Coordinates of C-alpha atoms in Angstrom, one line a residue:
M1 CA -51.2 121.2 79.3
K2 CA -53.7 122.8 77.5
I3 CA -56.1 125.3 78.8
L4 CA -58.9 126.6 77.4
V5 CA -60.4 130.0 79.1
A6 CA -63.7 131.4 78.4
L7 CA -64.2 135.4 78.4
K8 CA -67.5 137.1 78.6
Q9 CA -67.9 140.6 77.7
V10 CA -70.2 142.5 80.3
P11 CA -70.6 146.1 80.7
D12 CA -68.3 148.3 82.6
T13 CA -68.7 148.5 86.2
E14 CA -69.3 152.3 86.2
T15 CA -71.8 152.4 82.6
K16 CA -75.0 153.9 83.9
I17 CA -77.3 151.3 82.7
R18 CA -80.7 152.1 80.3
V19 CA -82.9 149.6 78.6
A20 CA -83.2 149.9 75.1
A21 CA -86.3 150.9 73.0
D22 CA -87.2 147.7 72.5
G23 CA -87.8 147.1 76.4
K24 CA -86.3 143.7 76.6
S25 CA -82.3 144.5 76.3
L26 CA -79.8 147.0 76.7
D27 CA -79.4 150.4 75.4
A28 CA -75.8 149.8 74.2
G29 CA -75.0 153.4 73.0
D30 CA -72.8 154.8 75.9
V31 CA -71.7 151.4 77.0
K32 CA -67.5 150.4 77.4
W33 CA -67.7 146.9 77.4
I34 CA -65.0 145.2 79.4
T35 CA -64.2 141.4 80.7
S36 CA -66.5 139.8 83.6
P37 CA -64.0 140.4 86.4
Y38 CA -64.7 137.2 87.4
D39 CA -63.3 135.6 84.3
E40 CA -60.4 137.9 84.9
Y41 CA -59.4 135.7 87.4
A42 CA -59.9 132.8 85.5
L43 CA -57.3 134.2 82.7
E44 CA -54.8 135.3 85.4
E45 CA -54.9 131.7 86.8
A46 CA -54.5 130.1 83.2
L47 CA -51.5 132.9 82.8
R48 CA -50.0 131.3 85.8
L49 CA -50.3 127.5 85.2
K50 CA -48.7 129.0 81.5
E51 CA -45.7 130.2 83.0
S52 CA -45.1 127.5 85.8
A53 CA -45.9 124.6 83.7
A54 CA -45.5 125.7 80.3
A55 CA -49.2 125.4 79.5
E56 CA -50.6 126.2 76.3
V57 CA -53.6 128.9 76.9
T58 CA -56.4 129.7 74.6
A59 CA -59.0 132.5 75.1
V60 CA -62.7 131.9 73.1
S61 CA -65.4 134.0 73.9
V62 CA -69.2 133.3 72.7
G63 CA -71.0 136.9 70.7
G64 CA -70.1 139.0 68.1
D65 CA -67.4 140.8 66.4
K66 CA -67.4 143.4 69.5
A67 CA -66.1 140.5 72.0
K68 CA -63.1 140.5 69.9
D69 CA -62.1 143.6 71.7
I70 CA -61.7 141.6 75.4
L71 CA -60.3 138.7 73.3
R72 CA -57.3 141.2 72.1
N73 CA -57.1 142.1 75.1
A74 CA -56.2 138.5 76.7
L75 CA -54.0 138.1 73.8
A76 CA -51.9 141.4 75.3
L77 CA -51.8 139.6 78.3
G78 CA -50.4 136.9 77.4
A79 CA -53.1 134.2 76.0
D80 CA -51.1 132.1 72.9
Q81 CA -54.5 132.1 70.7
A82 CA -57.8 133.5 70.5
V83 CA -61.1 132.3 69.7
L84 CA -64.6 133.8 69.1
V85 CA -66.9 131.5 68.7
K86 CA -69.7 133.8 66.7
S87 CA -73.3 133.6 68.3
A88 CA -76.5 135.6 68.6
E89 CA -76.1 137.0 72.3
T90 CA -79.7 135.6 73.6
G91 CA -79.0 136.2 77.2
D92 CA -79.5 132.3 77.7
P93 CA -76.7 130.2 80.3
L94 CA -77.4 127.3 78.7
A95 CA -77.4 128.2 75.3
V96 CA -73.8 129.6 76.2
A97 CA -72.7 126.4 77.8
R98 CA -74.0 124.1 74.7
T99 CA -71.9 126.3 72.2
L100 CA -68.6 126.6 74.3
A101 CA -69.5 122.4 75.0
A102 CA -69.3 122.3 71.3
F103 CA -65.9 124.1 70.8
A104 CA -64.3 122.6 73.3
Q105 CA -65.3 118.8 72.8
D106 CA -62.8 116.2 71.4
K107 CA -59.4 119.5 71.5
G108 CA -58.1 118.1 74.3
F109 CA -58.5 120.8 76.6
D110 CA -57.0 119.6 80.2
L111 CA -58.2 122.4 82.3
I112 CA -61.0 124.7 81.1
L113 CA -61.5 128.2 83.5
L114 CA -63.8 130.8 83.6
G115 CA -66.1 133.2 85.9
N116 CA -67.9 131.6 88.7
K117 CA -70.3 134.0 87.2
G118 CA -70.9 136.6 84.4
F119 CA -71.1 139.8 85.9
G120 CA -74.5 141.4 85.5
G121 CA -76.2 138.4 84.6
D122 CA -75.0 136.9 87.5
N123 CA -76.4 133.8 86.5
A124 CA -73.2 131.3 88.0
C125 CA -74.3 128.5 85.8
V126 CA -72.7 128.2 82.4
G127 CA -69.7 126.5 84.4
P128 CA -71.4 123.8 85.9
M129 CA -73.7 123.3 82.7
L130 CA -70.4 123.3 80.3
A131 CA -68.9 120.3 82.4
E132 CA -72.0 118.1 82.8
L133 CA -72.3 118.6 78.6
L134 CA -68.3 117.5 78.5
G135 CA -68.8 114.5 81.3
L136 CA -66.0 116.1 83.4
A137 CA -65.4 117.0 87.0
Q138 CA -66.0 120.5 88.2
A139 CA -64.8 122.6 91.0
N140 CA -66.9 125.8 91.2
V141 CA -66.4 129.3 93.4
V142 CA -62.6 128.8 94.0
T143 CA -60.1 130.8 95.7
K144 CA -57.2 128.2 95.2
L145 CA -56.2 125.9 92.9
E146 CA -53.2 123.6 92.5
L147 CA -52.8 120.8 90.0
S148 CA -50.3 117.9 90.0
E149 CA -49.9 114.7 88.2
G150 CA -53.2 114.5 86.1
R151 CA -54.7 115.9 89.0
F152 CA -56.9 119.1 91.0
K153 CA -56.4 120.1 94.3
A154 CA -59.2 123.3 94.5
E155 CA -60.3 125.3 97.7
R156 CA -63.4 127.5 98.0
E157 CA -65.2 129.3 101.1
G158 CA -68.2 127.2 102.6
D159 CA -70.4 128.4 105.1
A160 CA -68.4 127.7 107.9
D161 CA -65.0 127.2 107.2
S162 CA -63.0 126.8 103.8
E163 CA -63.7 122.9 101.4
V164 CA -61.3 121.2 99.8
L165 CA -62.0 119.5 96.2
E166 CA -60.1 117.1 94.8
G167 CA -60.3 115.5 91.5
S168 CA -58.7 114.2 88.0
L169 CA -58.3 116.2 84.7
P170 CA -59.6 117.3 82.8
A171 CA -62.4 119.5 84.7
V172 CA -63.9 122.8 84.5
V173 CA -63.2 125.1 87.3
T174 CA -65.1 128.5 88.2
A175 CA -62.9 131.7 90.0
Q176 CA -63.9 133.7 92.4
R177 CA -62.5 136.4 93.7
G178 CA -59.3 135.9 95.9
L179 CA -58.0 133.1 93.8
N180 CA -55.7 135.8 92.2
E181 CA -54.6 138.9 91.3
P182 CA -55.1 140.0 87.6
R183 CA -52.4 141.3 85.9
Y184 CA -53.0 144.5 83.5
A185 CA -51.5 144.1 79.6
N186 CA -48.1 146.6 79.1
L187 CA -47.4 148.3 75.6
K188 CA -44.9 145.7 74.4
G189 CA -48.1 142.7 74.9
I190 CA -50.8 145.8 73.8
M191 CA -48.7 146.0 70.6
A192 CA -47.9 142.2 70.1
A193 CA -51.6 141.5 70.4
K194 CA -52.3 144.1 67.3
K195 CA -50.7 141.9 65.0
K196 CA -52.2 138.7 66.3
T197 CA -55.0 136.9 64.5
I198 CA -58.4 136.1 66.4
E199 CA -59.7 132.9 64.7
E200 CA -63.1 133.1 63.8
V201 CA -65.3 129.9 63.7
E202 CA -69.2 129.7 63.6
G203 CA -71.2 128.5 66.8
A204 CA -73.1 125.4 66.8
A205 CA -76.8 126.0 66.1
V206 CA -78.4 125.9 69.6
T207 CA -82.0 126.1 70.7
P208 CA -82.8 129.0 73.5
A209 CA -84.1 128.0 76.4
V210 CA -84.8 131.2 78.1
T211 CA -86.0 133.9 76.4
T212 CA -86.2 137.7 78.1
V213 CA -89.4 139.1 78.1
T214 CA -89.1 142.5 79.3
L215 CA -86.2 144.4 80.9
A216 CA -86.6 146.7 83.7
L217 CA -84.5 149.0 85.9
P218 CA -85.1 148.3 89.7
P219 CA -86.7 150.8 91.6
S220 CA -85.0 153.9 93.1
R221 CA -84.2 153.5 96.3
P222 CA -85.5 156.4 99.0
E223 CA -83.8 158.6 100.9
G224 CA -81.7 157.7 104.0
R225 CA -82.9 159.0 106.9
K226 CA -80.5 160.5 109.6
L227 CA -81.3 159.9 113.3
E228 CA -80.6 162.8 115.4
G229 CA -79.3 163.1 119.4
D230 CA -77.1 160.8 121.3
A231 CA -77.0 157.0 121.1
A232 CA -79.9 156.6 123.2
A233 CA -81.8 159.1 121.7
Q234 CA -81.0 157.3 118.1
A235 CA -81.4 153.7 119.6
A236 CA -85.3 155.0 121.1
A237 CA -86.1 156.6 117.7
L238 CA -85.2 153.6 115.6
L239 CA -87.3 151.4 118.0
G240 CA -89.9 153.6 117.1
L241 CA -89.5 153.6 113.3
L242 CA -89.2 149.7 113.4
R243 CA -92.1 149.4 115.5
D244 CA -94.5 152.1 113.8
E245 CA -93.4 152.6 109.9
A246 CA -91.7 149.4 109.2
K247 CA -94.2 147.4 111.2
V248 CA -91.8 144.5 112.0
L249 CA -91.9 145.3 115.6

């Protein structure tokens, strides 16, 4: 079985985001870049399939040279090979999906895994777009995955209960929190990864469908207000605020 795992490099969740001088991109000066947390679930699932079903795992990322860091980490965790598809970072999910589709086409992957969304952008559409472009079955926001005899069975949380999806491989599956518990790289894996080569290929020429016109931080939240007194007094005060200030009553 051949598995492709698509990884996106995103700012660390604790990074203090700043807008760059051009007003439409991030100031990358003090940013620490990490693998998108949702993609970590996808990679962990691929590695577990490698261990249980002798799968071959290829990690891929679309972007510039700095994405090699997360690919090197994927190798340290256990991926068999890593590929950087060089492409300008436009922030356009369709362009990324088209680039990944052009790379994956005709390479015989049985399963393509990726996070259900890239942390920060939260577009949640690269996976579904990729499946459509490749003409493959898809299961998204998955919290449980089983494979058998050329088929997959996936579970995800629905509005009222869990949903079960079944289909044929090859397929595209996007991972959600709860699918597994991602592992950490150990020293042996980190040292071994340093000796491995990250393949570089030029991305397909795609025209972005979306461009960023301007980027701004959200307005600061007003300070909270603490209500004093016993429960009855707090309830009365809250009722007054909702009626007189918020005008929702």
